[in-house]
Coordinates of C-alpha atoms in Angstrom, one line a residue:
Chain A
X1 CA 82.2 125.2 33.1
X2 CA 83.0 124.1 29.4
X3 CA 85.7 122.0 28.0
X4 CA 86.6 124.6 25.1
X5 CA 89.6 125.8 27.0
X6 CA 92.2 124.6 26.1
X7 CA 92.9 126.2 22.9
X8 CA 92.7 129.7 24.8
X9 CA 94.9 128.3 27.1
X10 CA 97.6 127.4 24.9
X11 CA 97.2 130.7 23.6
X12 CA 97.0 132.3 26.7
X13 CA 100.6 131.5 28.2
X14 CA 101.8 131.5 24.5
X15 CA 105.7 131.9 23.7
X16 CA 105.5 135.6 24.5
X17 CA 104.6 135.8 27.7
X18 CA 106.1 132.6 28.2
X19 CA 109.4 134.4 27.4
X20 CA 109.4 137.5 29.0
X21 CA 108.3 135.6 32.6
X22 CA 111.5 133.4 31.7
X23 CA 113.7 136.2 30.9
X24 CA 112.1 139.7 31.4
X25 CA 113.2 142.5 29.8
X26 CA 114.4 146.0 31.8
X27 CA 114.7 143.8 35.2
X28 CA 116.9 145.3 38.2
X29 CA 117.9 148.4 39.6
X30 CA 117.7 151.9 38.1
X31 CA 120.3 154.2 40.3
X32 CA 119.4 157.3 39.2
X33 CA 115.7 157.1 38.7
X34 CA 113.2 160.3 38.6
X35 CA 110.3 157.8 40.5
X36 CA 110.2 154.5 41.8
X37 CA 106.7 153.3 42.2
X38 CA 105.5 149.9 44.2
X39 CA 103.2 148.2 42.9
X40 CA 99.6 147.4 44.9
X41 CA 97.6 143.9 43.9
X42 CA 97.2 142.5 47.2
X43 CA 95.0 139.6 46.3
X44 CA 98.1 137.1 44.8
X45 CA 101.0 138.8 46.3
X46 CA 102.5 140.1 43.8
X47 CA 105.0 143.1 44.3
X48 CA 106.7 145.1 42.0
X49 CA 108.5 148.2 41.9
X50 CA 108.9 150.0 38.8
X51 CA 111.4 152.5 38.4
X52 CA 111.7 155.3 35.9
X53 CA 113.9 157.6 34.3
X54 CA 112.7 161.2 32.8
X55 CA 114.7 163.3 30.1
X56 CA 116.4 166.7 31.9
X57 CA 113.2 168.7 30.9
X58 CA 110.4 166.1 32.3
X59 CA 108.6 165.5 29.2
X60 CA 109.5 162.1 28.1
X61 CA 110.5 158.9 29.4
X62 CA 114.5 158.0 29.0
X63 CA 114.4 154.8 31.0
X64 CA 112.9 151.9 32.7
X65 CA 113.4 148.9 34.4
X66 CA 111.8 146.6 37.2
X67 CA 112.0 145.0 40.2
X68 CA 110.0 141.9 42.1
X69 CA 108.3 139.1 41.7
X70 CA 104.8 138.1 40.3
X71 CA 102.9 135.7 38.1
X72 CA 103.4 135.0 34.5
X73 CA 100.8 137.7 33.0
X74 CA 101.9 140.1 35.5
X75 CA 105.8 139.5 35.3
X76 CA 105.2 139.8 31.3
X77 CA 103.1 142.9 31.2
X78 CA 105.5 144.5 33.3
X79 CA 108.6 143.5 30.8
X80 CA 106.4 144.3 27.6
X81 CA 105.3 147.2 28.9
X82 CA 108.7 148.4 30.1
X83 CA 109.9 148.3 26.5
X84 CA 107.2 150.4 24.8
X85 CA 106.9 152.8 27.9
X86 CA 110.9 153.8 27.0
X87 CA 111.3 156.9 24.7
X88 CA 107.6 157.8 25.3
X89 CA 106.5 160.7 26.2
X90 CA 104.9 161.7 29.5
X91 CA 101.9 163.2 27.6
X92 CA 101.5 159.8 26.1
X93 CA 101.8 157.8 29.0
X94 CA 99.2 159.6 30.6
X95 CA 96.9 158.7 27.7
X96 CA 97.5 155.3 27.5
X97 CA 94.6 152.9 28.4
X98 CA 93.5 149.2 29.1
X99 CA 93.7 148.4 25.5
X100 CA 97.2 149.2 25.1
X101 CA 98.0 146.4 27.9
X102 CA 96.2 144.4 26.5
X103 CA 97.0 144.3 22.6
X104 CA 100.4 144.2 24.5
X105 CA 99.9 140.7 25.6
X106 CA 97.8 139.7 22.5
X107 CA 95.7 137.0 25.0
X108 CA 92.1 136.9 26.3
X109 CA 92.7 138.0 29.9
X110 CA 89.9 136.6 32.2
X111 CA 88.6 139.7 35.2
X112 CA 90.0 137.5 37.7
X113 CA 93.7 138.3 35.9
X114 CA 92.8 141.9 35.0
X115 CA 94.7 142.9 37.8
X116 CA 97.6 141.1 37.1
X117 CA 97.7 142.4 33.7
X118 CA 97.5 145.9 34.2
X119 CA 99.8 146.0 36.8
X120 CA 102.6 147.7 34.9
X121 CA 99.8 150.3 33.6
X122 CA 98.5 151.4 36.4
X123 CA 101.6 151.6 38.3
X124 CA 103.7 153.8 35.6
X125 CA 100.7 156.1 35.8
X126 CA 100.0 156.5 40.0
X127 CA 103.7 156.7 40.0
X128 CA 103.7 159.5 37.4
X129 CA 100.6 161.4 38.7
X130 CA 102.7 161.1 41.9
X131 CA 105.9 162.7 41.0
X132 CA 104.0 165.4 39.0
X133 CA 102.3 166.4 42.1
X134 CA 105.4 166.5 44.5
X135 CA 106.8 168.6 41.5
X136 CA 104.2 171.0 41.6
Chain B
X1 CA 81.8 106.1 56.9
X2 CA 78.7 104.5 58.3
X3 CA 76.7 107.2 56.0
X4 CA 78.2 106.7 52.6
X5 CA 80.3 109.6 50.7
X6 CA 77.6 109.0 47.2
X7 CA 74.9 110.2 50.1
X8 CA 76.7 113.3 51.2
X9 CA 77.6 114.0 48.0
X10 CA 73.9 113.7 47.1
X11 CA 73.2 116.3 49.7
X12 CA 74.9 118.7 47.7
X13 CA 73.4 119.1 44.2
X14 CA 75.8 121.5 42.8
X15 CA 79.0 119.0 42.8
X16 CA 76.5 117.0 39.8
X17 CA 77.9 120.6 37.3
X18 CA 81.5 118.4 37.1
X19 CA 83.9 121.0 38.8
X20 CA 86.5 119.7 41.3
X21 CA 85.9 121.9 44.5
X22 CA 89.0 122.0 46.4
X23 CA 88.8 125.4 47.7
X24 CA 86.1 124.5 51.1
X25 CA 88.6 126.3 53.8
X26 CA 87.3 129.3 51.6
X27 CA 83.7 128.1 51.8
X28 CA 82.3 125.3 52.1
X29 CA 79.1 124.0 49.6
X30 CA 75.8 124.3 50.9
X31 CA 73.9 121.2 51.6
X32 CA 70.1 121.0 50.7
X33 CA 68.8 121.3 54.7
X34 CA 70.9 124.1 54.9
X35 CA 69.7 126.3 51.4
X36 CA 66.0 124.8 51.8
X37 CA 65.8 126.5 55.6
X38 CA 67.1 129.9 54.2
X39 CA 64.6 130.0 51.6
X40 CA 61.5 128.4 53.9
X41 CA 62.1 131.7 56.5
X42 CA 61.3 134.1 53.4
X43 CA 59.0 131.8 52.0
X44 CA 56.7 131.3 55.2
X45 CA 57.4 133.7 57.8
X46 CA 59.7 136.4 56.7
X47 CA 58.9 139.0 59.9
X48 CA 61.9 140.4 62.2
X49 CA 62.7 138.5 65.6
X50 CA 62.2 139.6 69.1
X51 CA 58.7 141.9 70.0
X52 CA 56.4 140.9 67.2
X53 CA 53.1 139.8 68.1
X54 CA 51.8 137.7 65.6
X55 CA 52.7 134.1 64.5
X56 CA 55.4 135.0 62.4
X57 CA 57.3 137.1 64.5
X58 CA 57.2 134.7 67.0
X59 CA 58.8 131.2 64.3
X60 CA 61.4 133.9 63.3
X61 CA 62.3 134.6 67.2
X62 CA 61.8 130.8 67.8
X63 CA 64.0 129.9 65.1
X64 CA 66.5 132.6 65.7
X65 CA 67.0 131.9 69.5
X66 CA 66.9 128.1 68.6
X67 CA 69.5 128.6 66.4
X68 CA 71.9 129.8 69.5
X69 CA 70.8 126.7 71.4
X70 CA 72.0 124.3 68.7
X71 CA 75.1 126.0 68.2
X72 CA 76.1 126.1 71.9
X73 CA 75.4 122.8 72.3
X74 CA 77.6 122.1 69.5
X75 CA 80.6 123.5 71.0
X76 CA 79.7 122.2 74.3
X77 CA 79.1 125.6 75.8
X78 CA 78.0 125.6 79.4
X79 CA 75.8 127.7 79.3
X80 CA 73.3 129.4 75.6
X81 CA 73.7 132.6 76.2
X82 CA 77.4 132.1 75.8
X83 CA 76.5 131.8 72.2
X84 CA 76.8 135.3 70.3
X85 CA 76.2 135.5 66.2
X86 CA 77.7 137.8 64.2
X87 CA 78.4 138.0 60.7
X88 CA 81.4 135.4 60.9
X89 CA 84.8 135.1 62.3
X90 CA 86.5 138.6 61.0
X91 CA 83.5 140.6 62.5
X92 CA 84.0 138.5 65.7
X93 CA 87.2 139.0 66.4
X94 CA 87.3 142.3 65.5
X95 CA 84.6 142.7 68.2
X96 CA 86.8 140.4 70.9
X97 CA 89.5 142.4 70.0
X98 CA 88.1 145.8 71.1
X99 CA 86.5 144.6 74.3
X100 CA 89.0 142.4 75.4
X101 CA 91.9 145.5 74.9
X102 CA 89.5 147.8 76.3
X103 CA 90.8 148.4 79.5
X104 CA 94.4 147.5 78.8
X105 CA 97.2 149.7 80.0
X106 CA 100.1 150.5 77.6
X107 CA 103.3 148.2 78.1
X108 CA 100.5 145.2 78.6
X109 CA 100.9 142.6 76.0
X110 CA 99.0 141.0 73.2
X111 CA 100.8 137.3 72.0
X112 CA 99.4 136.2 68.6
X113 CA 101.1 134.1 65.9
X114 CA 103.0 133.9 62.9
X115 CA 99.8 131.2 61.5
X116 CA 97.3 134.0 62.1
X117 CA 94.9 134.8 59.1
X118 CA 95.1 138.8 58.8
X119 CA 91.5 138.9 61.0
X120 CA 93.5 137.4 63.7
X121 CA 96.0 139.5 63.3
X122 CA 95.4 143.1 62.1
X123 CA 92.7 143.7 65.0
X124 CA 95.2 142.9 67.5
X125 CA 98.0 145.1 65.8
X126 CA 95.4 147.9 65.8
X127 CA 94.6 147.5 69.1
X128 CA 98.1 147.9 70.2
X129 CA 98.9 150.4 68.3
X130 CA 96.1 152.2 69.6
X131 CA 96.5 151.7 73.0
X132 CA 100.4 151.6 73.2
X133 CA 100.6 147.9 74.3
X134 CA 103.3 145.7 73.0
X135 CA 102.8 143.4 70.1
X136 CA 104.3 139.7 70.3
X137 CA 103.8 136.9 67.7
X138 CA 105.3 133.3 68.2
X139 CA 107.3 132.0 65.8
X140 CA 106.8 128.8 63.6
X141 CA 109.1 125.5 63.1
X142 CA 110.7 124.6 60.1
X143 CA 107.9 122.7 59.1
X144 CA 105.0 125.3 60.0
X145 CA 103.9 124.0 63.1
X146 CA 104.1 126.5 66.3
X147 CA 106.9 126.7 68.4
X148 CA 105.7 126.2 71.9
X149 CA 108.9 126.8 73.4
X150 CA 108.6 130.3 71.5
X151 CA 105.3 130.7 73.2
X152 CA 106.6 130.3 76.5
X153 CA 109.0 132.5 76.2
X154 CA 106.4 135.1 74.7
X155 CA 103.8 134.8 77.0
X156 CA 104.5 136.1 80.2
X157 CA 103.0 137.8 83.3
X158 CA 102.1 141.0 81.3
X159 CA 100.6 139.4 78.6
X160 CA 96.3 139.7 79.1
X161 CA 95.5 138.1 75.7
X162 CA 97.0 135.4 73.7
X163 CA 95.3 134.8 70.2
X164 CA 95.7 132.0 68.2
X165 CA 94.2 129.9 65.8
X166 CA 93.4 126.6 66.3
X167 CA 94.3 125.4 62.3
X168 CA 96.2 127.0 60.0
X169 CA 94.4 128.5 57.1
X170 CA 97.2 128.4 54.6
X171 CA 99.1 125.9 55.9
X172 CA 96.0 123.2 57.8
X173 CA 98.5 123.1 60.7
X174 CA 96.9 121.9 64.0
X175 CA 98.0 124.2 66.6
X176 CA 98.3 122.8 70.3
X177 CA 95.4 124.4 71.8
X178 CA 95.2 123.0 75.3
X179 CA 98.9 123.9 75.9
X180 CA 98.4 127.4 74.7
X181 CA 94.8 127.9 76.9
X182 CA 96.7 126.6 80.0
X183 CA 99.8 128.9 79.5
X184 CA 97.8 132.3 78.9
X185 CA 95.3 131.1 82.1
X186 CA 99.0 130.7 84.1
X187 CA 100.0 134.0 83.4
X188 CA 96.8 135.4 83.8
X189 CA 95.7 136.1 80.6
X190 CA 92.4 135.1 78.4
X191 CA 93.0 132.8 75.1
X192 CA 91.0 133.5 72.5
X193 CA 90.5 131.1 69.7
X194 CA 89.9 131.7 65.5
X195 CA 87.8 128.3 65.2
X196 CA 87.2 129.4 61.4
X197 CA 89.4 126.5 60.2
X198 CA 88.6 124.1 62.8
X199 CA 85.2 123.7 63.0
X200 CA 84.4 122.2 60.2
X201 CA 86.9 119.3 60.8
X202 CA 86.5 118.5 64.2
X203 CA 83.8 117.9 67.6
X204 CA 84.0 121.4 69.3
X205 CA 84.4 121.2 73.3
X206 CA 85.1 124.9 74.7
X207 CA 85.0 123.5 77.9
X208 CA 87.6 120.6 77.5
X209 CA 89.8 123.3 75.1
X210 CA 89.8 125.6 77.8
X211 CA 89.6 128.7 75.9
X212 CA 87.9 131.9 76.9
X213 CA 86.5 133.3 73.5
X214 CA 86.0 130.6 70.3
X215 CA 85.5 132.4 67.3
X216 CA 84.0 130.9 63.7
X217 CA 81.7 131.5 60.6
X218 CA 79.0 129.7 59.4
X219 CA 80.2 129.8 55.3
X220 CA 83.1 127.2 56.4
X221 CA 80.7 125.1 57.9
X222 CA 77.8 124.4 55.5
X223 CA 75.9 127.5 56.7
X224 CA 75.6 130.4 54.8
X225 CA 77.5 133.2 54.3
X226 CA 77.5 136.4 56.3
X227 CA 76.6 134.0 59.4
X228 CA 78.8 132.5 62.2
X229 CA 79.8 134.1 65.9
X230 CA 81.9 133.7 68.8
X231 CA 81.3 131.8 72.5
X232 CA 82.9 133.4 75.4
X233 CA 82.4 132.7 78.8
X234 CA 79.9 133.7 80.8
X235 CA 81.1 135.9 83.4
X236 CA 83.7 137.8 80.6
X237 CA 80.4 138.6 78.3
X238 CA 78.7 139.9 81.7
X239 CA 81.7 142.0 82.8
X240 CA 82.3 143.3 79.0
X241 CA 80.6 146.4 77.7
X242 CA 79.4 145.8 74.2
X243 CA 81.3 147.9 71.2
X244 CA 78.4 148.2 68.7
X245 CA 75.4 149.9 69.9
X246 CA 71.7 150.0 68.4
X247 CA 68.3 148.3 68.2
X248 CA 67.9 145.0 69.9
X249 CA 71.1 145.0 72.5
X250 CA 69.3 147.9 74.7
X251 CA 67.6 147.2 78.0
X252 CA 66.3 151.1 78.7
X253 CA 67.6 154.6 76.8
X254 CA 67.0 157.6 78.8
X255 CA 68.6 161.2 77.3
X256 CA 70.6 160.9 80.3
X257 CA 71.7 157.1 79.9
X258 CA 71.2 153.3 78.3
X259 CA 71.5 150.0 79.9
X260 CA 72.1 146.4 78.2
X261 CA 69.9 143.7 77.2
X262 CA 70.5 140.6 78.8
X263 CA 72.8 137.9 77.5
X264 CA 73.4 137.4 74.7
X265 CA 71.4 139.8 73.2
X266 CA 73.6 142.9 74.8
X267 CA 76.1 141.6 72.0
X268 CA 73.9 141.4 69.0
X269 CA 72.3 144.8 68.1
X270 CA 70.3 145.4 65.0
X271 CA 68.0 143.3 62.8
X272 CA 70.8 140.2 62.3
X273 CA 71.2 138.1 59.6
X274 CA 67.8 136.0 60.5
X275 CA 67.6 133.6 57.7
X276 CA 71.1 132.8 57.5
X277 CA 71.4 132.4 61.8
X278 CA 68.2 129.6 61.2
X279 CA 70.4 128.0 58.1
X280 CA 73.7 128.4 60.5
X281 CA 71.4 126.1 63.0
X282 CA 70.6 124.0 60.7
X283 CA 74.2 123.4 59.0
X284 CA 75.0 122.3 62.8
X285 CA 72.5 119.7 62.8
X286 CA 73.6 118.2 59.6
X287 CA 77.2 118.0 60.7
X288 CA 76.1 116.2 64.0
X289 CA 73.8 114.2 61.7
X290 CA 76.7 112.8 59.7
X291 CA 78.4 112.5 62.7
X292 CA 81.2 114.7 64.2
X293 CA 83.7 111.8 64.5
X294 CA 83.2 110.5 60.9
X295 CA 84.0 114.1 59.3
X296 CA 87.3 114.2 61.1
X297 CA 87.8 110.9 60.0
X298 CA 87.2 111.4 56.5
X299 CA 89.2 114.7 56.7
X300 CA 92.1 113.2 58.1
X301 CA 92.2 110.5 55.3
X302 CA 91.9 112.8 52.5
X303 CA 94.4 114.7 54.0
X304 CA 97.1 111.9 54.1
X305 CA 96.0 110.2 50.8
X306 CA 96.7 114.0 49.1
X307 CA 100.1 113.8 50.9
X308 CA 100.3 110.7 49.7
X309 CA 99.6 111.4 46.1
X310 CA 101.9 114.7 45.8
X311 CA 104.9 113.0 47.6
X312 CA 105.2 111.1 44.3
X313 CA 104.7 114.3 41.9
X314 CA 108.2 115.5 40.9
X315 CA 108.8 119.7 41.4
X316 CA 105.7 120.0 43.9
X317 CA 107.0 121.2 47.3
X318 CA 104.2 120.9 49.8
X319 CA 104.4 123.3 52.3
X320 CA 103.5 122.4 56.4
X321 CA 104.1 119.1 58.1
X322 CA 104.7 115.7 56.3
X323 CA 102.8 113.6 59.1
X324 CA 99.4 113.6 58.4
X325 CA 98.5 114.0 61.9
X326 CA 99.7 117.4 62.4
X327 CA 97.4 119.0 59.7
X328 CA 93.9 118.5 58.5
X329 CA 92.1 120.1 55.3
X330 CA 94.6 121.6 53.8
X331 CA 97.5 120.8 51.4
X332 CA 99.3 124.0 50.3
X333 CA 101.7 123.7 47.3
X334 CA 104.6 125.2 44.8
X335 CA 105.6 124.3 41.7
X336 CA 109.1 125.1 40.6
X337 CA 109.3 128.3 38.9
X338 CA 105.5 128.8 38.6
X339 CA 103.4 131.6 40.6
X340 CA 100.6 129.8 42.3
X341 CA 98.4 132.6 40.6
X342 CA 99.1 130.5 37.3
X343 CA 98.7 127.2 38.7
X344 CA 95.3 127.8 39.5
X345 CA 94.4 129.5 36.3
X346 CA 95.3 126.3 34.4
X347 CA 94.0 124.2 37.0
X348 CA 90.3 125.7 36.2
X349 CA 91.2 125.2 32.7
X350 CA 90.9 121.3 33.8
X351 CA 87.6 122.4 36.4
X352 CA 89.3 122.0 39.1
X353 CA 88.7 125.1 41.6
X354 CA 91.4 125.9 44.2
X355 CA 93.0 129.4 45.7
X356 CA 96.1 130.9 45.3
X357 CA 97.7 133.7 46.4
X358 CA 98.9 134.3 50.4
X359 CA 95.5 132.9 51.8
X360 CA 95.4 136.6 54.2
X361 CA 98.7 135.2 56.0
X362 CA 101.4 137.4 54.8
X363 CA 103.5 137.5 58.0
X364 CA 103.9 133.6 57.5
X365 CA 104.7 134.3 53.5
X366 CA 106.5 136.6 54.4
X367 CA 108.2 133.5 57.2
X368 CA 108.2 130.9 54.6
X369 CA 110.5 133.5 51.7
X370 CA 107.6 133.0 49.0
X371 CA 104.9 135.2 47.4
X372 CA 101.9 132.6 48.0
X373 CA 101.0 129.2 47.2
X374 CA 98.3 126.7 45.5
X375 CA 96.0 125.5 47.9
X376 CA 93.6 122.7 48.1
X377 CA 90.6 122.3 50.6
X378 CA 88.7 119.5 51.6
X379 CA 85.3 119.0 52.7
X380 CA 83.1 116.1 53.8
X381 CA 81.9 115.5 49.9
X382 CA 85.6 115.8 48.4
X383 CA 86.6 112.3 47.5
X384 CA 90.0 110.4 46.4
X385 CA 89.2 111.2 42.8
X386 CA 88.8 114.9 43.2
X387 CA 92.6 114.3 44.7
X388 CA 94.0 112.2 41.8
X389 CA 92.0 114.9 39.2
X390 CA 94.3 117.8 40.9
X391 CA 97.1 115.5 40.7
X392 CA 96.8 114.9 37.0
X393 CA 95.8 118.8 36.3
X394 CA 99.1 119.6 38.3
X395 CA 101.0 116.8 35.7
X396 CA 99.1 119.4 33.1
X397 CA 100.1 122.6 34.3
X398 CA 103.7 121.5 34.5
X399 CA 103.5 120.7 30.9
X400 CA 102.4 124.2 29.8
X401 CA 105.5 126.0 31.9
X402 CA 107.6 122.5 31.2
X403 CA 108.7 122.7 34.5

């Protein structure tokens, strides 16, 4: 172990994510949601629920918002990603990768938090893959 | 301590890389004995146990079978061959589970409790599920320590198995073993013990506890991983039939039939984990060798001078009992506001390695209203200064949330 953390880690939990832990963004309810999706990270107990809202055809996203609890990197990549995931289109959010979580955040994250930080990833897109399925 | 904490210390070379371990009720460091045992078995006679005839074979048997001796003196078994190794306490109890509910009739019950780690738990949900018996867990206190008058009202003259553990994992509670032993035995039913979290702290006497199986792993110990086992009492492990079948655990196989090795072999089949059983022995041996009644000591005063130290730390709820007495090895905390997966990340950013999360005990998460919580674990090398390092890492990682 090194002592050259403490840059990262004032980098790490930064104003952003800081910010949307405090106050995150698209948080409650969603009554008339297309899919609601839980969340699975069973190792820190986090649990989410993301819900979401499709346009009358299905092909894009018309809103989002969240419920639960979770640490900070999780709580923020859920509110981040909440924002950019509204107005997408599916099509797009079935593209999206890693790399968009993480540019999200703008930190280092360590493989012990990569869980926590695409949380919000991987449950928009089980929960999509999901719903297209029933649909089919 | 009449052997002196610098010694122990010394015994374990990888503390001398600077971290802070607080996380031993994961698992525990490994003491020189211990890791120079392991690697002596492939070194000098690496052979498999039990039918070899040459030299080797027969130091891997010895060392094996002398591995169950030490160990079943250690908990004060009776008899040895109520000494069974497995790969640690989830794969014992699992195995208890399914012999004990073997012959259970649906409406029987199985009483558990809200303090189980999930392999104390799931196994017995399974089971009754399975096998249409009813499910039971007793209740905590306020403070995390088990109702007993819950657990009389639980138990009663249908129950056949009451599991419990003896120390909380997330929370170090002591649970009152003796009173639970004697109230399964006076309705009839077998108590089975999860010694994962008590073992290392305290002298082991089955006999005295009463219990009828005693579950533990060697990794919590000073053993290696992937070791451990169970003791059960003699006449259930003769009246049981074994769950996993193979090499080793046979007496005769005929097309038509098989019969069991004798005791305890019946319960170990395949090639076991022969290095780390040797290193499980040894890991005994140094434990008794620093003596039994000095780690508890030791224990027991780390535990109250962490109390100590976080009753004066303002927004840090420790969770469990206040009184010292009624936990050991364990101090599980929150800090306002903060997930205990971020405490812990900033605490490594200061070397100081604990666990966070719901430590495999959601039911009692689940009890207490919160997601998880920052735990610290003590062993027989963690000192007072590892305690007032956490303590001024927790000052730190208020600072960064400004809690």
């Amino acid at each position: 172990m090194t002592h050259s953390h403490d840059a990262m880690t004032e980098e790490l939990y930064r104003e952003t994510i800081l910010d949307h832990n405090a106050n995150p963004r698209n948080n409650g309810p969603l009554d008339d949601a297309s899919f609601s999706e839980a969340s699975l990270n069973p190792s820190c107990g986090d649990r989410f629920t993301l819900h979401v809202k499709l346009s009358e055809d299905g092909s894009s996203v018309e809103a989002v918002r969240f419920e639960g609890i979770g640490c900070a990197i999780s709580t923020a990549s859920m509110s981040l990603f909440s924002e950019k995931l509204t107005g997408m289109s599916v099509e797009e959010v079935r593209q999206l990768d890693k790399q968009f979580v993480y540019d999200l955040l703008g930190v280092p994250i360590s493989a012990a938090r990569e869980k926590c930080a695409l949380v919000s990833l991987k449950t928009a897109q089980t929960g999509l893959r999901l719903f297209e399925g029933r649909d089919a | 301590m009449a052997i002196s904490l610098e010694q122990i210390r010394a015994d374990f070379p990888i503390l001398q890389n600077g971290a802070v371990y607080l996380d031993s009720g994961a698992t525990s460091l490994t003491p020189t004995p211990v890791v120079e045992a392991v690697t002596k078995y492939y070194t000098d006679y690496n052979a498999n146990i039990h039918r070899g005839l040459y030299d080797w074979s027969v130091e891997a048997t010895e060392g094996y079978e002398g591995a169950h001796k030490t160990l079943a003196a250690f908990v004060n078994a009776e008899h040895v061959e109520e000494m069974i190794f497995t790969a640690g306490t989830t794969s014992a109890l699992n195995v208890i589970a399914s012999m004990t509910t073997a012959n259970m009739q649906p409406g029987e019950e199985i009483v558990t409790t809200l303090l189980e780690h999930h392999s104390n738990f799931v196994p017995w949900q399974k089971a009754a599920e399975a096998k249409g018996l009813v499910f039971k867990t007793i209740n905590v206190q306020e403070d995390g320590c088990l109702d007993l008058e819950d657990a009389k009202q639980k138990i009663t003259s249908k129950t056949r198995v009451v599991a419990f553990t003896a120390v909380s994992n997330a929370l170090g509670v002591l649970t009152p073993i003796k009173e639970l032993c004697a109230l399964a035995h006076e309705n009839g039913a077998i108590a089975v013990v999860d010694g994962a979290q008590h073992i290392p702290h305290f002298k082991v006497d089955v006999q005295d506890m009463g219990c009828d199986f005693y579950a533990f792993s060697g990794h919590k110990m000073y053993g290696p991983t992937g070791t451990g086992g169970f003791y059960a009492r003699r006449e259930h492990l003769l009246n049981m039939e074994p769950v996993v079948f193979g090499g080793d655990m046979i007496s005769e196989v005929t097309i038509q039939a098989s019969t069991w090795n004798e005791l305890p072999w019946k319960f170990e089949a395949g090639t076991p984990h022969i290095a780390g059983g040797i290193g499980l022995g040894v890991a005994a041996d140094y434990m008794t060798s620093v003596g039994l009644e000095t780690i508890e000591q030791h224990e027991q005063d780390m535990t109250a001078y962490a109390l100590e130290v976080f009753g004066t730390l303002d927004g840090v709820e420790v969770y469990g009992p206040t009184d010292p007495l009624k936990r050991i090895g364990v101090v599980s905390f929150g800090i306002g506001g903060m997930h205990p997966h971020d405490v812990a990340e900033l605490l490594n950013r200061k070397h100081i390695a604990v666990r966070a999360g719901h430590h495999c005990a959601m039911p009692l998460m689940d009890h207490l209203a919160i997601p998880g919580t920052t735990r610290a674990s003590f062993g027989i090398y963690t000192s007072k200064d590892d305690i007032d390092a956490l303590a001024e890492a927790v000052e730190y990682t208020k600072s960064i949330f400004t809690v």
